[in-house]
Amino acid sequence: LTTLFKVRVEDKHAERASELLFHAGFAGLSEESTGASVTLTAGAEDKAETERMRNAFERAAAEHGFPFEGWTEELSDDWKLSWIEALEPVQLTPTVRLVPREPPATRLPGDLYLKPALAFGYGEHPTTRMAASWLQERALGRRVLDVGSGTGVLCFVAAHKGAHHAHGVDIDGPSVLAAQDNARLNGLDQLCTFSTAQLEALSCDFEVVIANIDARTLRSLASELCARLAPGGSLGLTGLLEEQTQEVQSAFESCGCRFAPPISEAGWCLLSAQR
Ligand SMILES: C[S@@+](CC[C@H](N)C(=O)[O-])C[C@H]1O[C@@H](n2cnc3c(N)ncnc32)[C@H](O)[C@@H]1O
């Protein structure tokens, strides 16, 4: 069974609410208009995950100060299938297109194939696009760590750009399995590995670390993330909103990171630092 979390918001808050749902870790958003309000339906594979993501969404919505009504339902897998079938290819960067399908007999260069699953990272969010562009400029020959890897998309972009190796970690077990499947689908399973490992359990350091997670989680992971970053390494942080840059930046500055000016798209930010 897929667990569905439904949120009813005023029309004017619908776009921000769906971004926050995605960012809380939900996948498979559908939208239904009911007069002046909109009901957003988001899915998760297991009930415990739904609760965790629901809490993350509720905290983020409270920070944004918009009212909403939220409730949980369980449905059959039909809903999941209809969401998955609606996924379309996305041009993630000028050179990488994400195709949410099994690869065809003849693959196009630049196409990355992602098996549809309830995981984040089909290129539908501005933070994934910003992170992919940031990584493309830094990945060549480097050991890359992606924290909160979802479908694995950022590791695949790094591998495409000649990374020495990319490792993705995610607390969501089904996302890690989906990323491992996707690595095999793209012939990248030697270069891209995925696990649910805690950051402190990783044995090596990385020259490039990217994390696309919400501001609160980023702050809480600051010292573990910095400990995994090689001296002189590059750190990219996204998943935060413009108004959250200062709090996130401060947490990482106290671990020795120096920040470049933020990059933003549609109210979302990417922070770039060196240690
Ligand atoms: C916004 S998605 C990013 C997915 C993909 N990297 C992208 O950029 O599209 C955030 C991911 O972080 C994971 N996550 C949340 N908290 C985490 C934590 N403390 N440690 C590792 N992963 C976490 C979620 O399960 C989710 O898959």
PDB file of C-alpha atoms and ligand atoms in Angstrom:
ATOM      1  CA  LEU A   1       0.000   0.000   0.000  1.00  0.00           C
ATOM      2  CA  THR A   2       1.046   3.558  -0.672  1.00  0.00           C
ATOM      3  CA  THR A   3       0.303   5.976   2.157  1.00  0.00           C
ATOM      4  CA  LEU A   4      -1.060   9.263   0.921  1.00  0.00           C
ATOM      5  CA  PHE A   5      -0.785  12.572   2.695  1.00  0.00           C
ATOM      6  CA  LYS A   6      -3.394  15.097   1.602  1.00  0.00           C
ATOM      7  CA  VAL A   7      -3.060  18.807   2.189  1.00  0.00           C
ATOM      8  CA  ARG A   8      -5.726  21.426   1.504  1.00  0.00           C
ATOM      9  CA  VAL A   9      -4.399  24.971   1.054  1.00  0.00           C
ATOM     10  CA  GLU A  10      -5.647  28.231  -0.386  1.00  0.00           C
ATOM     11  CA  ASP A  11      -5.036  28.525  -4.111  1.00  0.00           C
ATOM     12  CA  LYS A  12      -2.330  31.188  -3.652  1.00  0.00           C
ATOM     13  CA  HIS A  13      -0.238  28.862  -1.429  1.00  0.00           C
ATOM     14  CA  ALA A  14      -0.513  25.761  -3.644  1.00  0.00           C
ATOM     15  CA  GLU A  15       2.789  26.159  -5.496  1.00  0.00           C
ATOM     16  CA  ARG A  16       4.868  26.742  -2.362  1.00  0.00           C
ATOM     17  CA  ALA A  17       3.042  23.914  -0.549  1.00  0.00           C
ATOM     18  CA  SER A  18       3.827  21.430  -3.320  1.00  0.00           C
ATOM     19  CA  GLU A  19       7.489  22.456  -3.316  1.00  0.00           C
ATOM     20  CA  LEU A  20       7.615  21.961   0.441  1.00  0.00           C
ATOM     21  CA  LEU A  21       5.936  18.549   0.153  1.00  0.00           C
ATOM     22  CA  PHE A  22       8.531  17.466  -2.389  1.00  0.00           C
ATOM     23  CA  HIS A  23      11.227  18.823  -0.176  1.00  0.00           C
ATOM     24  CA  ALA A  24       9.927  17.024   2.871  1.00  0.00           C
ATOM     25  CA  GLY A  25      10.595  13.844   0.864  1.00  0.00           C
ATOM     26  CA  PHE A  26       7.177  13.073  -0.620  1.00  0.00           C
ATOM     27  CA  ALA A  27       6.934  12.027  -4.226  1.00  0.00           C
ATOM     28  CA  GLY A  28       4.088  11.725  -6.640  1.00  0.00           C
ATOM     29  CA  LEU A  29       2.208  14.940  -6.191  1.00  0.00           C
ATOM     30  CA  SER A  30      -1.220  15.382  -7.705  1.00  0.00           C
ATOM     31  CA  GLU A  31      -3.352  18.505  -7.513  1.00  0.00           C
ATOM     32  CA  GLU A  32      -7.127  18.920  -7.462  1.00  0.00           C
ATOM     33  CA  SER A  33      -8.820  22.310  -7.437  1.00  0.00           C
ATOM     34  CA  THR A  34     -11.900  22.731  -5.257  1.00  0.00           C
ATOM     35  CA  GLY A  35     -13.102  26.339  -5.574  1.00  0.00           C
ATOM     36  CA  ALA A  36     -10.653  28.725  -3.874  1.00  0.00           C
ATOM     37  CA  SER A  37      -8.659  25.876  -2.342  1.00  0.00           C
ATOM     38  CA  VAL A  38      -6.441  23.152  -3.760  1.00  0.00           C
ATOM     39  CA  THR A  39      -5.996  19.611  -2.437  1.00  0.00           C
ATOM     40  CA  LEU A  40      -2.478  18.286  -2.953  1.00  0.00           C
ATOM     41  CA  THR A  41      -1.951  14.532  -2.684  1.00  0.00           C
ATOM     42  CA  ALA A  42       1.537  13.203  -1.993  1.00  0.00           C
ATOM     43  CA  GLY A  43       2.648   9.600  -1.572  1.00  0.00           C
ATOM     44  CA  ALA A  44       5.145   7.600   0.449  1.00  0.00           C
ATOM     45  CA  GLU A  45       5.966   3.895   0.459  1.00  0.00           C
ATOM     46  CA  ASP A  46       5.677   3.244   4.151  1.00  0.00           C
ATOM     47  CA  LYS A  47       3.714   4.626   7.022  1.00  0.00           C
ATOM     48  CA  ALA A  48       6.649   5.490   9.306  1.00  0.00           C
ATOM     49  CA  GLU A  49       8.246   7.504   6.500  1.00  0.00           C
ATOM     50  CA  THR A  50       4.948   9.303   5.889  1.00  0.00           C
ATOM     51  CA  GLU A  51       4.884  10.420   9.523  1.00  0.00           C
ATOM     52  CA  ARG A  52       8.479  11.708   9.379  1.00  0.00           C
ATOM     53  CA  MET A  53       7.869  13.580   6.121  1.00  0.00           C
ATOM     54  CA  ARG A  54       4.529  14.887   7.315  1.00  0.00           C
ATOM     55  CA  ASN A  55       6.277  16.394  10.372  1.00  0.00           C
ATOM     56  CA  ALA A  56       8.948  17.943   8.125  1.00  0.00           C
ATOM     57  CA  PHE A  57       6.232  19.468   5.911  1.00  0.00           C
ATOM     58  CA  GLU A  58       4.282  20.782   8.903  1.00  0.00           C
ATOM     59  CA  ARG A  59       7.394  22.469  10.339  1.00  0.00           C
ATOM     60  CA  ALA A  60       8.234  24.035   6.967  1.00  0.00           C
ATOM     61  CA  ALA A  61       4.645  25.242   6.412  1.00  0.00           C
ATOM     62  CA  ALA A  62       4.652  26.785   9.903  1.00  0.00           C
ATOM     63  CA  GLU A  63       7.905  28.615   9.054  1.00  0.00           C
ATOM     64  CA  HIS A  64       6.182  29.972   5.946  1.00  0.00           C
ATOM     65  CA  GLY A  65       3.170  30.933   7.981  1.00  0.00           C
ATOM     66  CA  PHE A  66       0.435  29.583   5.703  1.00  0.00           C
ATOM     67  CA  PRO A  67      -2.607  27.727   7.030  1.00  0.00           C
ATOM     68  CA  PHE A  68      -3.433  24.245   5.748  1.00  0.00           C
ATOM     69  CA  GLU A  69      -5.470  21.195   6.591  1.00  0.00           C
ATOM     70  CA  GLY A  70      -3.606  17.868   6.394  1.00  0.00           C
ATOM     71  CA  TRP A  71      -4.669  14.256   6.729  1.00  0.00           C
ATOM     72  CA  THR A  72      -3.353  10.775   5.893  1.00  0.00           C
ATOM     73  CA  GLU A  73      -5.049   8.011   3.883  1.00  0.00           C
ATOM     74  CA  GLU A  74      -4.046   4.622   2.578  1.00  0.00           C
ATOM     75  CA  LEU A  75      -4.744   3.632  -0.974  1.00  0.00           C
ATOM     76  CA  SER A  76      -3.910   0.812  -3.339  1.00  0.00           C
ATOM     77  CA  ASP A  77      -0.897   0.975  -5.632  1.00  0.00           C
ATOM     78  CA  ASP A  78      -3.104   2.231  -8.515  1.00  0.00           C
ATOM     79  CA  TRP A  79      -2.513   5.791  -7.409  1.00  0.00           C
ATOM     80  CA  LYS A  80       1.259   5.282  -7.402  1.00  0.00           C
ATOM     81  CA  LEU A  81       1.144   3.784 -10.901  1.00  0.00           C
ATOM     82  CA  SER A  82      -0.866   6.682 -12.301  1.00  0.00           C
ATOM     83  CA  TRP A  83       1.619   9.206 -10.869  1.00  0.00           C
ATOM     84  CA  ILE A  84       4.569   7.289 -12.209  1.00  0.00           C
ATOM     85  CA  GLU A  85       3.049   6.988 -15.688  1.00  0.00           C
ATOM     86  CA  ALA A  86       2.570  10.765 -15.771  1.00  0.00           C
ATOM     87  CA  LEU A  87       6.302  11.481 -15.294  1.00  0.00           C
ATOM     88  CA  GLU A  88       7.865  13.160 -18.333  1.00  0.00           C
ATOM     89  CA  PRO A  89      11.497  13.538 -19.451  1.00  0.00           C
ATOM     90  CA  VAL A  90      13.175  16.673 -18.059  1.00  0.00           C
ATOM     91  CA  GLN A  91      16.167  18.581 -19.468  1.00  0.00           C
ATOM     92  CA  LEU A  92      18.090  18.902 -16.189  1.00  0.00           C
ATOM     93  CA  THR A  93      21.124  20.799 -17.537  1.00  0.00           C
ATOM     94  CA  PRO A  94      22.039  21.755 -21.101  1.00  0.00           C
ATOM     95  CA  THR A  95      23.817  18.379 -21.437  1.00  0.00           C
ATOM     96  CA  VAL A  96      21.780  15.981 -19.264  1.00  0.00           C
ATOM     97  CA  ARG A  97      18.192  14.864 -19.844  1.00  0.00           C
ATOM     98  CA  LEU A  98      16.395  12.715 -17.269  1.00  0.00           C
ATOM     99  CA  VAL A  99      14.151  10.059 -18.766  1.00  0.00           C
ATOM    100  CA  PRO A 100      11.798   8.365 -16.268  1.00  0.00           C
ATOM    101  CA  ARG A 101      11.753   5.056 -18.186  1.00  0.00           C
ATOM    102  CA  GLU A 102      13.769   1.887 -18.828  1.00  0.00           C
ATOM    103  CA  PRO A 103      16.414   2.642 -21.479  1.00  0.00           C
ATOM    104  CA  PRO A 104      15.426   1.994 -25.118  1.00  0.00           C
ATOM    105  CA  ALA A 105      17.567  -0.269 -27.349  1.00  0.00           C
ATOM    106  CA  THR A 106      19.470   2.767 -28.632  1.00  0.00           C
ATOM    107  CA  ARG A 107      20.450   5.179 -25.868  1.00  0.00           C
ATOM    108  CA  LEU A 108      20.957   8.847 -26.594  1.00  0.00           C
ATOM    109  CA  PRO A 109      24.163  10.403 -25.229  1.00  0.00           C
ATOM    110  CA  GLY A 110      23.279  12.701 -22.341  1.00  0.00           C
ATOM    111  CA  ASP A 111      20.143  10.738 -21.415  1.00  0.00           C
ATOM    112  CA  LEU A 112      19.984   9.331 -17.875  1.00  0.00           C
ATOM    113  CA  TYR A 113      17.294   6.725 -17.269  1.00  0.00           C
ATOM    114  CA  LEU A 114      15.471   6.643 -13.944  1.00  0.00           C
ATOM    115  CA  LYS A 115      13.170   3.818 -12.958  1.00  0.00           C
ATOM    116  CA  PRO A 116       9.947   5.401 -11.738  1.00  0.00           C
ATOM    117  CA  ALA A 117       9.675   4.962  -7.965  1.00  0.00           C
ATOM    118  CA  LEU A 118       8.380   6.974  -5.041  1.00  0.00           C
ATOM    119  CA  ALA A 119      11.670   8.807  -4.571  1.00  0.00           C
ATOM    120  CA  PHE A 120      12.720  12.448  -4.966  1.00  0.00           C
ATOM    121  CA  GLY A 121      14.855  13.497  -7.911  1.00  0.00           C
ATOM    122  CA  TYR A 122      13.248  13.348 -11.356  1.00  0.00           C
ATOM    123  CA  GLY A 123      14.396  16.892 -12.110  1.00  0.00           C
ATOM    124  CA  GLU A 124      11.069  18.452 -11.181  1.00  0.00           C
ATOM    125  CA  HIS A 125      12.505  20.751  -8.501  1.00  0.00           C
ATOM    126  CA  PRO A 126      14.682  23.884  -8.891  1.00  0.00           C
ATOM    127  CA  THR A 127      17.080  22.635  -6.186  1.00  0.00           C
ATOM    128  CA  THR A 128      17.915  19.494  -8.201  1.00  0.00           C
ATOM    129  CA  ARG A 129      18.659  21.662 -11.246  1.00  0.00           C
ATOM    130  CA  MET A 130      20.872  24.064  -9.273  1.00  0.00           C
ATOM    131  CA  ALA A 131      22.737  21.196  -7.593  1.00  0.00           C
ATOM    132  CA  ALA A 132      23.290  19.433 -10.935  1.00  0.00           C
ATOM    133  CA  SER A 133      24.768  22.573 -12.545  1.00  0.00           C
ATOM    134  CA  TRP A 134      26.970  23.220  -9.506  1.00  0.00           C
ATOM    135  CA  LEU A 135      28.250  19.610  -9.568  1.00  0.00           C
ATOM    136  CA  GLN A 136      28.936  19.601 -13.295  1.00  0.00           C
ATOM    137  CA  GLU A 137      31.534  22.317 -12.771  1.00  0.00           C
ATOM    138  CA  ARG A 138      33.316  20.463  -9.955  1.00  0.00           C
ATOM    139  CA  ALA A 139      32.980  16.699 -10.429  1.00  0.00           C
ATOM    140  CA  LEU A 140      35.776  15.909 -12.897  1.00  0.00           C
ATOM    141  CA  GLY A 141      38.243  13.471 -11.315  1.00  0.00           C
ATOM    142  CA  ARG A 142      36.831  14.033  -7.805  1.00  0.00           C
ATOM    143  CA  ARG A 143      35.396  11.783  -5.084  1.00  0.00           C
ATOM    144  CA  VAL A 144      31.821  13.008  -4.660  1.00  0.00           C
ATOM    145  CA  LEU A 145      29.421  12.520  -1.750  1.00  0.00           C
ATOM    146  CA  ASP A 146      25.695  13.209  -2.223  1.00  0.00           C
ATOM    147  CA  VAL A 147      23.818  13.440   1.051  1.00  0.00           C
ATOM    148  CA  GLY A 148      20.083  12.804   0.557  1.00  0.00           C
ATOM    149  CA  SER A 149      20.540  11.070  -2.797  1.00  0.00           C
ATOM    150  CA  GLY A 150      16.878  10.196  -3.615  1.00  0.00           C
ATOM    151  CA  THR A 151      16.778   8.625  -7.102  1.00  0.00           C
ATOM    152  CA  GLY A 152      20.583   8.984  -7.307  1.00  0.00           C
ATOM    153  CA  VAL A 153      20.318  11.681  -9.958  1.00  0.00           C
ATOM    154  CA  LEU A 154      23.132  13.905  -8.640  1.00  0.00           C
ATOM    155  CA  CYS A 155      25.607  11.015  -8.399  1.00  0.00           C
ATOM    156  CA  PHE A 156      24.783  10.112 -12.014  1.00  0.00           C
ATOM    157  CA  VAL A 157      25.347  13.703 -13.142  1.00  0.00           C
ATOM    158  CA  ALA A 158      28.722  13.667 -11.328  1.00  0.00           C
ATOM    159  CA  ALA A 159      29.676  10.350 -12.971  1.00  0.00           C
ATOM    160  CA  HIS A 160      28.645  11.747 -16.347  1.00  0.00           C
ATOM    161  CA  LYS A 161      31.033  14.649 -15.787  1.00  0.00           C
ATOM    162  CA  GLY A 162      33.945  12.331 -15.027  1.00  0.00           C
ATOM    163  CA  ALA A 163      33.837  12.017 -11.218  1.00  0.00           C
ATOM    164  CA  HIS A 164      36.307   9.475  -9.867  1.00  0.00           C
ATOM    165  CA  HIS A 165      33.509   7.952  -7.780  1.00  0.00           C
ATOM    166  CA  ALA A 166      30.174   9.151  -6.356  1.00  0.00           C
ATOM    167  CA  HIS A 167      28.551   7.811  -3.205  1.00  0.00           C
ATOM    168  CA  GLY A 168      24.989   8.698  -2.245  1.00  0.00           C
ATOM    169  CA  VAL A 169      23.482   8.270   1.216  1.00  0.00           C
ATOM    170  CA  ASP A 170      19.812   8.546   2.109  1.00  0.00           C
ATOM    171  CA  ILE A 171      17.858   7.716   5.247  1.00  0.00           C
ATOM    172  CA  ASP A 172      15.032   6.368   3.078  1.00  0.00           C
ATOM    173  CA  GLY A 173      15.667   2.669   2.291  1.00  0.00           C
ATOM    174  CA  PRO A 174      13.338   2.484  -0.777  1.00  0.00           C
ATOM    175  CA  SER A 175      15.121   5.534  -2.280  1.00  0.00           C
ATOM    176  CA  VAL A 176      18.500   3.800  -1.868  1.00  0.00           C
ATOM    177  CA  LEU A 177      17.156   0.673  -3.617  1.00  0.00           C
ATOM    178  CA  ALA A 178      15.754   2.836  -6.437  1.00  0.00           C
ATOM    179  CA  ALA A 179      19.112   4.637  -6.809  1.00  0.00           C
ATOM    180  CA  GLN A 180      20.971   1.297  -6.956  1.00  0.00           C
ATOM    181  CA  ASP A 181      18.565   0.077  -9.681  1.00  0.00           C
ATOM    182  CA  ASN A 182      19.071   3.316 -11.567  1.00  0.00           C
ATOM    183  CA  ALA A 183      22.865   2.966 -11.368  1.00  0.00           C
ATOM    184  CA  ARG A 184      22.590  -0.489 -12.988  1.00  0.00           C
ATOM    185  CA  LEU A 185      20.140   0.844 -15.590  1.00  0.00           C
ATOM    186  CA  ASN A 186      22.689   3.440 -16.683  1.00  0.00           C
ATOM    187  CA  GLY A 187      25.744   1.151 -16.480  1.00  0.00           C
ATOM    188  CA  LEU A 188      27.104   3.347 -13.661  1.00  0.00           C
ATOM    189  CA  ASP A 189      27.044   0.835 -10.801  1.00  0.00           C
ATOM    190  CA  GLN A 190      30.862   0.669 -10.609  1.00  0.00           C
ATOM    191  CA  LEU A 191      31.119   4.458 -10.321  1.00  0.00           C
ATOM    192  CA  CYS A 192      28.023   5.260  -8.255  1.00  0.00           C
ATOM    193  CA  THR A 193      27.225   3.477  -5.004  1.00  0.00           C
ATOM    194  CA  PHE A 194      24.414   4.144  -2.527  1.00  0.00           C
ATOM    195  CA  SER A 195      23.740   3.275   1.081  1.00  0.00           C
ATOM    196  CA  THR A 196      21.769   4.228   4.159  1.00  0.00           C
ATOM    197  CA  ALA A 197      25.075   4.664   6.061  1.00  0.00           C
ATOM    198  CA  GLN A 198      25.360   7.393   8.681  1.00  0.00           C
ATOM    199  CA  LEU A 199      27.868  10.082   7.698  1.00  0.00           C
ATOM    200  CA  GLU A 200      30.192   9.239  10.585  1.00  0.00           C
ATOM    201  CA  ALA A 201      30.357   5.608   9.373  1.00  0.00           C
ATOM    202  CA  LEU A 202      31.809   6.566   5.960  1.00  0.00           C
ATOM    203  CA  SER A 203      35.464   5.597   5.855  1.00  0.00           C
ATOM    204  CA  CYS A 204      36.927   8.175   3.427  1.00  0.00           C
ATOM    205  CA  ASP A 205      36.662  11.913   2.882  1.00  0.00           C
ATOM    206  CA  PHE A 206      35.334  13.522  -0.291  1.00  0.00           C
ATOM    207  CA  GLU A 207      36.604  16.408  -2.409  1.00  0.00           C
ATOM    208  CA  VAL A 208      33.068  17.417  -3.354  1.00  0.00           C
ATOM    209  CA  VAL A 209      30.035  17.134  -1.073  1.00  0.00           C
ATOM    210  CA  ILE A 210      26.534  18.074  -2.198  1.00  0.00           C
ATOM    211  CA  ALA A 211      23.414  17.956  -0.014  1.00  0.00           C
ATOM    212  CA  ASN A 212      19.900  18.834  -1.169  1.00  0.00           C
ATOM    213  CA  ILE A 213      17.916  18.560   2.081  1.00  0.00           C
ATOM    214  CA  ASP A 214      15.834  21.032   4.100  1.00  0.00           C
ATOM    215  CA  ALA A 215      17.493  23.838   6.109  1.00  0.00           C
ATOM    216  CA  ARG A 216      16.834  22.330   9.501  1.00  0.00           C
ATOM    217  CA  THR A 217      18.392  18.962   8.564  1.00  0.00           C
ATOM    218  CA  LEU A 218      21.371  20.699   6.943  1.00  0.00           C
ATOM    219  CA  ARG A 219      22.022  22.678  10.127  1.00  0.00           C
ATOM    220  CA  SER A 220      21.815  19.533  12.233  1.00  0.00           C
ATOM    221  CA  LEU A 221      24.277  17.721   9.931  1.00  0.00           C
ATOM    222  CA  ALA A 222      26.818  20.593   9.736  1.00  0.00           C
ATOM    223  CA  SER A 223      29.666  19.076  11.733  1.00  0.00           C
ATOM    224  CA  GLU A 224      29.288  15.536  10.268  1.00  0.00           C
ATOM    225  CA  LEU A 225      29.113  16.944   6.725  1.00  0.00           C
ATOM    226  CA  CYS A 226      32.209  19.085   7.237  1.00  0.00           C
ATOM    227  CA  ALA A 227      34.070  16.124   8.742  1.00  0.00           C
ATOM    228  CA  ARG A 228      33.523  14.210   5.467  1.00  0.00           C
ATOM    229  CA  LEU A 229      34.826  17.119   3.338  1.00  0.00           C
ATOM    230  CA  ALA A 230      38.529  16.910   2.390  1.00  0.00           C
ATOM    231  CA  PRO A 231      40.611  20.021   3.218  1.00  0.00           C
ATOM    232  CA  GLY A 232      40.182  22.494   0.341  1.00  0.00           C
ATOM    233  CA  GLY A 233      37.086  20.549  -0.811  1.00  0.00           C
ATOM    234  CA  SER A 234      33.872  22.056  -2.215  1.00  0.00           C
ATOM    235  CA  LEU A 235      30.549  21.939  -0.405  1.00  0.00           C
ATOM    236  CA  GLY A 236      27.186  22.612  -2.076  1.00  0.00           C
ATOM    237  CA  LEU A 237      24.073  23.008   0.074  1.00  0.00           C
ATOM    238  CA  THR A 238      20.579  23.397  -1.294  1.00  0.00           C
ATOM    239  CA  GLY A 239      17.003  22.652  -0.294  1.00  0.00           C
ATOM    240  CA  LEU A 240      16.805  25.897   1.623  1.00  0.00           C
ATOM    241  CA  LEU A 241      14.814  29.023   0.935  1.00  0.00           C
ATOM    242  CA  GLU A 242      16.378  32.462   0.467  1.00  0.00           C
ATOM    243  CA  GLU A 243      15.359  33.547   3.967  1.00  0.00           C
ATOM    244  CA  GLN A 244      17.100  30.500   5.488  1.00  0.00           C
ATOM    245  CA  THR A 245      20.565  31.122   4.006  1.00  0.00           C
ATOM    246  CA  GLN A 246      21.985  32.991   7.003  1.00  0.00           C
ATOM    247  CA  GLU A 247      21.115  30.339   9.604  1.00  0.00           C
ATOM    248  CA  VAL A 248      22.507  27.515   7.433  1.00  0.00           C
ATOM    249  CA  GLN A 249      25.624  29.474   6.496  1.00  0.00           C
ATOM    250  CA  SER A 250      26.374  30.317  10.151  1.00  0.00           C
ATOM    251  CA  ALA A 251      26.162  26.646  11.183  1.00  0.00           C
ATOM    252  CA  PHE A 252      28.752  25.706   8.546  1.00  0.00           C
ATOM    253  CA  GLU A 253      30.995  28.759   9.057  1.00  0.00           C
ATOM    254  CA  SER A 254      31.528  27.618  12.613  1.00  0.00           C
ATOM    255  CA  CYS A 255      32.931  24.371  11.123  1.00  0.00           C
ATOM    256  CA  GLY A 256      35.480  26.288   9.003  1.00  0.00           C
ATOM    257  CA  CYS A 257      33.567  26.768   5.697  1.00  0.00           C
ATOM    258  CA  ARG A 258      33.931  29.964   3.611  1.00  0.00           C
ATOM    259  CA  PHE A 259      30.932  30.811   1.444  1.00  0.00           C
ATOM    260  CA  ALA A 260      30.561  32.371  -2.015  1.00  0.00           C
ATOM    261  CA  PRO A 261      27.438  34.507  -2.635  1.00  0.00           C
ATOM    262  CA  PRO A 262      24.301  32.305  -2.862  1.00  0.00           C
ATOM    263  CA  ILE A 263      22.693  31.282  -6.154  1.00  0.00           C
ATOM    264  CA  SER A 264      18.890  31.259  -6.283  1.00  0.00           C
ATOM    265  CA  GLU A 265      16.031  30.065  -8.446  1.00  0.00           C
ATOM    266  CA  ALA A 266      12.313  30.540  -7.718  1.00  0.00           C
ATOM    267  CA  GLY A 267      12.995  31.460  -4.070  1.00  0.00           C
ATOM    268  CA  TRP A 268      15.223  28.408  -3.475  1.00  0.00           C
ATOM    269  CA  CYS A 269      18.942  28.803  -2.758  1.00  0.00           C
ATOM    270  CA  LEU A 270      22.169  26.973  -3.317  1.00  0.00           C
ATOM    271  CA  LEU A 271      25.105  27.814  -1.043  1.00  0.00           C
ATOM    272  CA  SER A 272      28.614  27.071  -2.244  1.00  0.00           C
ATOM    273  CA  ALA A 273      31.513  26.857   0.195  1.00  0.00           C
ATOM    274  CA  GLN A 274      35.088  25.691   0.564  1.00  0.00           C
ATOM    275  CA  ARG A 275      36.725  24.328   3.623  1.00  0.00           C
TER     276      ARG A 275
HETATM  277  C1  LIG B   1      15.057  16.850  -1.665  1.00  0.00           C
HETATM  278  S1  LIG B   1      15.492  15.176  -1.766  1.00  0.00           S
HETATM  279  C2  LIG B   1      16.949  15.266  -2.795  1.00  0.00           C
HETATM  280  C3  LIG B   1      17.039  14.156  -3.839  1.00  0.00           C
HETATM  281  C4  LIG B   1      18.120  14.364  -4.896  1.00  0.00           C
HETATM  282  N1  LIG B   1      19.440  14.417  -4.295  1.00  0.00           N
HETATM  283  C5  LIG B   1      17.859  15.633  -5.678  1.00  0.00           C
HETATM  284  O1  LIG B   1      18.649  16.576  -5.546  1.00  0.00           O
HETATM  285  O2  LIG B   1      16.870  15.683  -6.422  1.00  0.00           O
HETATM  286  C6  LIG B   1      16.107  14.949  -0.142  1.00  0.00           C
HETATM  287  C7  LIG B   1      16.446  13.514   0.197  1.00  0.00           C
HETATM  288  O3  LIG B   1      17.111  13.554   1.472  1.00  0.00           O
HETATM  289  C8  LIG B   1      16.740  12.428   2.233  1.00  0.00           C
HETATM  290  N2  LIG B   1      17.027  12.774   3.628  1.00  0.00           N
HETATM  291  C9  LIG B   1      16.279  13.493   4.502  1.00  0.00           C
HETATM  292  N3  LIG B   1      16.930  13.622   5.689  1.00  0.00           N
HETATM  293  C10 LIG B   1      18.127  12.981   5.556  1.00  0.00           C
HETATM  294  C11 LIG B   1      19.234  12.752   6.418  1.00  0.00           C
HETATM  295  N4  LIG B   1      19.259  13.199   7.668  1.00  0.00           N
HETATM  296  N5  LIG B   1      20.288  12.046   5.951  1.00  0.00           N
HETATM  297  C12 LIG B   1      20.285  11.549   4.683  1.00  0.00           C
HETATM  298  N6  LIG B   1      19.248  11.725   3.820  1.00  0.00           N
HETATM  299  C13 LIG B   1      18.191  12.427   4.238  1.00  0.00           C
HETATM  300  C14 LIG B   1      15.280  12.197   1.847  1.00  0.00           C
HETATM  301  O4  LIG B   1      14.915  10.859   2.080  1.00  0.00           O
HETATM  302  C15 LIG B   1      15.279  12.576   0.351  1.00  0.00           C
HETATM  303  O5  LIG B   1      15.478  11.449  -0.477  1.00  0.00           O
END
